[in-house]
Short mmCIF file of C-alpha atoms and ligand atoms in Angstrom, two decimals:
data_model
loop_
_atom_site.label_atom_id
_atom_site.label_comp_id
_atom_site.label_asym_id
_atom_site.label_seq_id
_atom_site.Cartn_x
_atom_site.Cartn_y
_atom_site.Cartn_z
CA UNK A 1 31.58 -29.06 17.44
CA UNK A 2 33.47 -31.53 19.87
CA UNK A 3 34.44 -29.46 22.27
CA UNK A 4 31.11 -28.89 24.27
CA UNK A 5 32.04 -28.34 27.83
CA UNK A 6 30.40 -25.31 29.72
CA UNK A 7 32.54 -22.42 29.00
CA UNK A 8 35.18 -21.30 32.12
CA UNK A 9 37.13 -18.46 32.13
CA UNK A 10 40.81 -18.64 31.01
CA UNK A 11 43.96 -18.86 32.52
CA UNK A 12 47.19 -18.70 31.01
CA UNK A 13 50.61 -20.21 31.40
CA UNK A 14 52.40 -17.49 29.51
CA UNK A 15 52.19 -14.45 28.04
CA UNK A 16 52.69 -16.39 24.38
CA UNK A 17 49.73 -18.35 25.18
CA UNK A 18 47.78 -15.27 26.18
CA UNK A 19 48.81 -13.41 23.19
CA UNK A 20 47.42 -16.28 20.91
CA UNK A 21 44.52 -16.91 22.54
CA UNK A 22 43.49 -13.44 22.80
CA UNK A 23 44.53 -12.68 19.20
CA UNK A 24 41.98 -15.75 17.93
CA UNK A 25 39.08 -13.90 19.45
CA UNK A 26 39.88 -10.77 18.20
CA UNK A 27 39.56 -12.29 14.72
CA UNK A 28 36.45 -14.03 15.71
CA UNK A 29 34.70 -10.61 16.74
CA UNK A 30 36.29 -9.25 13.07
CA UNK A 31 34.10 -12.20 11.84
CA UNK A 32 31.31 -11.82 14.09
CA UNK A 33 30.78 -7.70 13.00
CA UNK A 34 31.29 -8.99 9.35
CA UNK A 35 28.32 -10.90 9.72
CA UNK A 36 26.20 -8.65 11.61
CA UNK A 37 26.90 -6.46 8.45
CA UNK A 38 29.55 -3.84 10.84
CA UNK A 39 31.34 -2.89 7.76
CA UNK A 40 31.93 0.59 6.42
CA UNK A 41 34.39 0.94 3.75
CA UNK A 42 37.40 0.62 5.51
CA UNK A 43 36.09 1.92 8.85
CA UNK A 44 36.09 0.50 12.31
CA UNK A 45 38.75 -0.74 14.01
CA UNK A 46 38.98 -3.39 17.21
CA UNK A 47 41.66 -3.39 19.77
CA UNK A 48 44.18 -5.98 22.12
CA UNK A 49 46.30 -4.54 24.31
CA UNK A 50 49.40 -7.31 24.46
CA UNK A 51 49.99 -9.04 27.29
CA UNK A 52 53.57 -8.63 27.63
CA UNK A 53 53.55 -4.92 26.64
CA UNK A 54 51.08 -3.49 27.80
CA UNK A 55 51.78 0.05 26.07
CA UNK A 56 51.69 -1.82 22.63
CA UNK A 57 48.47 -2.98 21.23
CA UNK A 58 47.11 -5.55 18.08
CA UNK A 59 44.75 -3.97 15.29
CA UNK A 60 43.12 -4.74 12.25
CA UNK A 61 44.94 -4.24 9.07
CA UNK A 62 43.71 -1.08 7.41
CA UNK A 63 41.82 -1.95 4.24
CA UNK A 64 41.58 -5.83 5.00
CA UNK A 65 37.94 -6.96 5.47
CA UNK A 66 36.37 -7.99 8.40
CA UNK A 67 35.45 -11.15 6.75
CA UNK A 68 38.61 -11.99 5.95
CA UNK A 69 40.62 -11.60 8.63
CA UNK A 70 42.46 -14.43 10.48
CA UNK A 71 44.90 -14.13 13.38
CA UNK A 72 47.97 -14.25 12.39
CA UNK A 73 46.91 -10.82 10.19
CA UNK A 74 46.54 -8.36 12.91
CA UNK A 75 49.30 -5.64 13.25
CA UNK A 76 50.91 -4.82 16.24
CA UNK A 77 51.18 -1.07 16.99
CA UNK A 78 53.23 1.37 19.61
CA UNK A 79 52.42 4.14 21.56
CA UNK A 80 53.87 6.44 18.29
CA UNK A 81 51.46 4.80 15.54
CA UNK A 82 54.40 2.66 14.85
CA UNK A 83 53.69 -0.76 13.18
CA UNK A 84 56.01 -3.05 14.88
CA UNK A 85 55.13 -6.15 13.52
CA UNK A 86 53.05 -7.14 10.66
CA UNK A 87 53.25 -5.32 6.70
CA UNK A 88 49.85 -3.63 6.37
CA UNK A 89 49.35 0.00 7.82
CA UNK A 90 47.42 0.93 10.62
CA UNK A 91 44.52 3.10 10.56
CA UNK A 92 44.77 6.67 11.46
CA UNK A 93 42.06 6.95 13.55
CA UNK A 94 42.33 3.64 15.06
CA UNK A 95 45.87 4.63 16.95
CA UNK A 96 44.25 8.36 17.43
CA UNK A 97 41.37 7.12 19.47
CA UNK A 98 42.49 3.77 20.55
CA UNK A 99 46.21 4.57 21.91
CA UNK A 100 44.35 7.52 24.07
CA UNK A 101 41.75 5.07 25.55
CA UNK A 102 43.97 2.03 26.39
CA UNK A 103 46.69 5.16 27.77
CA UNK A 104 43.79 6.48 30.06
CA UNK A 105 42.55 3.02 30.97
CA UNK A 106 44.91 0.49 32.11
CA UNK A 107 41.69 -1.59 33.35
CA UNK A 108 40.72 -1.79 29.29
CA UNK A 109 42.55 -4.36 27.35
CA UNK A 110 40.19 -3.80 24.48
CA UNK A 111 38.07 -1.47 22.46
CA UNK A 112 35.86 -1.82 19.69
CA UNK A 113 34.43 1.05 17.25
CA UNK A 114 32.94 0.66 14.17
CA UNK A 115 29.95 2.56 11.37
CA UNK A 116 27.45 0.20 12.16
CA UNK A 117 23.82 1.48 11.05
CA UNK A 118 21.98 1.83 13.97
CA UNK A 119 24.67 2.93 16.25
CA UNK A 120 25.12 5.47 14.07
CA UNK A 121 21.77 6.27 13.02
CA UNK A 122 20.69 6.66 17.32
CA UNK A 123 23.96 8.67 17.79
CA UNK A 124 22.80 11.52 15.57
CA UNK A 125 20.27 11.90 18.79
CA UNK A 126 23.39 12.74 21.20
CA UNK A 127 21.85 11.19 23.39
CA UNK A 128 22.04 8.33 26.06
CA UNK A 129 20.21 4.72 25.33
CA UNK A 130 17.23 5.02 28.12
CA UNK A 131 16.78 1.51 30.24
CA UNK A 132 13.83 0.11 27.74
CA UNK A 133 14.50 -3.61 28.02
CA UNK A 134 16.73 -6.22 30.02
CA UNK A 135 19.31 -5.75 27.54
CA UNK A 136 19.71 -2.08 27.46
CA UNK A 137 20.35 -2.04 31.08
CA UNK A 138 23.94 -3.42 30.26
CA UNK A 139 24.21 0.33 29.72
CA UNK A 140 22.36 1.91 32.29
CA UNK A 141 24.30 4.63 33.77
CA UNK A 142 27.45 2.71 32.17
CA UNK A 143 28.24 4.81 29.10
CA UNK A 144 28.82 8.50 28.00
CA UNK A 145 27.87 10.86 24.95
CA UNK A 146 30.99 12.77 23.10
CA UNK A 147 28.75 15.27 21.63
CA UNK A 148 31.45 17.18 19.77
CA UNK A 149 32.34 15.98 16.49
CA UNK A 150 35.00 17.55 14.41
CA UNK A 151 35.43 15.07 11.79
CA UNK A 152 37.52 12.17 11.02
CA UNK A 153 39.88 11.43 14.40
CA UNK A 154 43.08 11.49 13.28
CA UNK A 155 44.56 13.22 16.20
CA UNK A 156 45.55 11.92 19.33
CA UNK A 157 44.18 14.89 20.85
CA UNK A 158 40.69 14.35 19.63
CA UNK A 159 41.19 10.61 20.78
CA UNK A 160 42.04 12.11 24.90
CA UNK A 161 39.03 14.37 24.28
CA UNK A 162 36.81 10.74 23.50
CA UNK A 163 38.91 8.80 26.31
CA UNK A 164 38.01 11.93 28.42
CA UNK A 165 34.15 11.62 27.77
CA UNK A 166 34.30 7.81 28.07
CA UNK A 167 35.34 8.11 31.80
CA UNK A 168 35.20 5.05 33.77
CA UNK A 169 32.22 3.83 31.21
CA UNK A 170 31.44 0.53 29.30
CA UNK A 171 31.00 2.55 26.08
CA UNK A 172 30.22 5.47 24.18
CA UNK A 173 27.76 6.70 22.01
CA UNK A 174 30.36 9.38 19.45
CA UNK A 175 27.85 12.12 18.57
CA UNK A 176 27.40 12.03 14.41
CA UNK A 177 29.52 9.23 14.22
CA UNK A 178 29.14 5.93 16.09
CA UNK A 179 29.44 3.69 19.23
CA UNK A 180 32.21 2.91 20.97
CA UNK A 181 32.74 -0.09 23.43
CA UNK A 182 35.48 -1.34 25.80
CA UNK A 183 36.16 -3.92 27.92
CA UNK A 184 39.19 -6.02 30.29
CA UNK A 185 38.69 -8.80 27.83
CA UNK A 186 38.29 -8.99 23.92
CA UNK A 187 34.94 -11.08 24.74
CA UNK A 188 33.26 -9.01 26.41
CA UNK A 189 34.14 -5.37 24.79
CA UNK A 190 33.16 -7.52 21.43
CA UNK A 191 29.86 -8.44 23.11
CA UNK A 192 29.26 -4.56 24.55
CA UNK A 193 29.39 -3.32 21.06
CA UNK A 194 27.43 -6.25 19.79
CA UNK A 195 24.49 -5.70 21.82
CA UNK A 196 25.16 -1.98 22.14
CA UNK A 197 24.33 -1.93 18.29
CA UNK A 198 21.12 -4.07 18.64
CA UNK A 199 19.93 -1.91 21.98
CA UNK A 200 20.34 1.48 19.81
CA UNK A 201 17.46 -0.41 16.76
CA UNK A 202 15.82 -1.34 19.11
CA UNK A 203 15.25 1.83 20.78
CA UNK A 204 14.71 3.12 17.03
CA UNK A 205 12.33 0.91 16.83
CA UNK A 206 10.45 1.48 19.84
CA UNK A 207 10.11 5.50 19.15
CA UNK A 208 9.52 4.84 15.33
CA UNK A 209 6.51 3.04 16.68
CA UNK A 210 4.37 5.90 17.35
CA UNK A 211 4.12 5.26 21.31
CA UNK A 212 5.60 5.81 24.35
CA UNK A 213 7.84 3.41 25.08
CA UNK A 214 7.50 2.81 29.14
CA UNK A 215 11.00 2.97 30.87
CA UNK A 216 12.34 0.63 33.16
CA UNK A 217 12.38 2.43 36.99
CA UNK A 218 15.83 3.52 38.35
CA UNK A 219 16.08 0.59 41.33
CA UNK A 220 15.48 -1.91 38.82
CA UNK A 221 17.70 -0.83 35.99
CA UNK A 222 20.43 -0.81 38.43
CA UNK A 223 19.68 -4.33 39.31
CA UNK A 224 19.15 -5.47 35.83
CA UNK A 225 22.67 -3.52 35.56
CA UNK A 226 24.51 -5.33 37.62
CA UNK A 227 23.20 -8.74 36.05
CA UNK A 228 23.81 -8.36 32.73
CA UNK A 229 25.99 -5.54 32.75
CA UNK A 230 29.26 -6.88 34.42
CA UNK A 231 32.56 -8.12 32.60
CA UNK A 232 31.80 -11.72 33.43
CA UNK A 233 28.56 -11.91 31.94
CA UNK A 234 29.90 -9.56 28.65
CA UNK A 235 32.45 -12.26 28.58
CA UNK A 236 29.85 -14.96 28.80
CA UNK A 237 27.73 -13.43 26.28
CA UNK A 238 30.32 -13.93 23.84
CA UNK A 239 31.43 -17.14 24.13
CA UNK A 240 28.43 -18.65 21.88
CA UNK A 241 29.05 -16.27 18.97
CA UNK A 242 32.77 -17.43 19.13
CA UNK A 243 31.93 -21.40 19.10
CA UNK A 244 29.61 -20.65 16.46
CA UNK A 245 32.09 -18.52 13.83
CA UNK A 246 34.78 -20.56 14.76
CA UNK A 247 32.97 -24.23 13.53
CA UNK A 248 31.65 -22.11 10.62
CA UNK A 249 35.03 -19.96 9.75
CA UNK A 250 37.68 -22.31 11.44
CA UNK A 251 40.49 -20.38 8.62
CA UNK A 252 40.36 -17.68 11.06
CA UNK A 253 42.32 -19.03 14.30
CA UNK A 254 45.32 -19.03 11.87
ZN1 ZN B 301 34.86 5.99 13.15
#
């Protein structure tokens, strides 16, 4: 690469600028859960709220790979599940869960979901990730449990119910069905699910082994918390991931 200043948050002279910038990591994080092996068939789904319109919101195109997605191929979408620019479909679900989170959280400007094994695998549990390493505190007392699932979300009444149990969370673990991550930036609601995925094997893991894996206390989980657990260092976290899939997969900024 180059370019290889320390990274610094970005600022924006318009909302064009914004909208580009924030569209090219969106494809990055398509790339990034294509190679982390995120892909279901032609589930999961990954969220921008635009920058001018902030009711309207950019998507993956339904049925288009993660792997193969570049910028200018995400669909822009209204509060009705109408596609307002770009010629592939949207996903059902996607606008049934995703319009009702970005509606009931103007502080999220994007959301990630997607079948990934062991996010699915831990959510069969319905339960919460306990504080077992540095990582997992990220999500200490920062995500929620929808324990009541009804089947494919397709609509936007089962997608206020999720927004409902997400609260004022980083994520959600869907009961039967998968994790769920949010964010103010692309970056870092990438990142949540990213390591959100990896904290739910390793937890696996750790109870598959036979022991008793020992907990982290209470006072220090909500330190940890606060370290790793805040939208500048989600944002942080990602920006390695992006300078690496961008040298390796440059087609996708287009
Ligand atoms: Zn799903």
């Amino acid at each position: 690469m180059s370019d290889r200043r320390p990274h610094k948050f970005p600022t924006f002279s318009s909302p064009d600028e914004q909208r580009t910038h924030m569209k090219q990591r969106m494809a990055a994080a398509f790339r990034l859960f294509d190679r982390f092996g995120f892909n279901e068939g032609v589930a999961g789904h990954l969220t921008g709220r635009d920058p001018e319109h902030p009711e309207l919101f950019w998507v993956n195109p339904f049925g288009l790979s993660f792997g193969l997605i570049r910028a200018s191929d995400l669909i822009l979408v209204d509060h009705e599940g109408k596609v307002v620019e770009g010629d592939w479909p949207v996903n059902p679900a996607a606008f049934a869960i995703h319009s009702q989170i970005h509606a009931a959280r103007p502080d999220v400007n994007a959301a990630a979901h997607t079948h990934s094994h062991y996010g699915r695998a831990f959510s069969t549990l319905g339960r919460r990730l306990d504080p077992l390493t540095q990582d997992a505190c990220a999500f200490y007392d920062d995500h929620a449990v929808f324990d009541d699932y009804t089947g494919v979300v397709l609509d936007v009444e089962e997608g206020k119910r999720i927004a409902h149990a997400l609260g004022d969370n980083k994520a959600a673990i869907l009961r039967n069905h998968g994790l769920l991550t949010v964010g103010t930036t692309v970056d870092a609601a990438a990142w949540w699910y990213i390591t959100m995925e990896r904290t739910c094997h390793v937890q696996l893991m750790a109870e598959a082994a036979a022991g008793d894996p020992i907990l982290i206390d209470d006072e220090c989980a909500s330190l940890t918390a606060s370290q790793v657990g805040s939208e500048p260092a989600g944002w942080l976290s990602f920006q390695p991931l992006y300078d690496k899939i961008v040298a390796d997969q440059p087609d996708l900024l287009d």
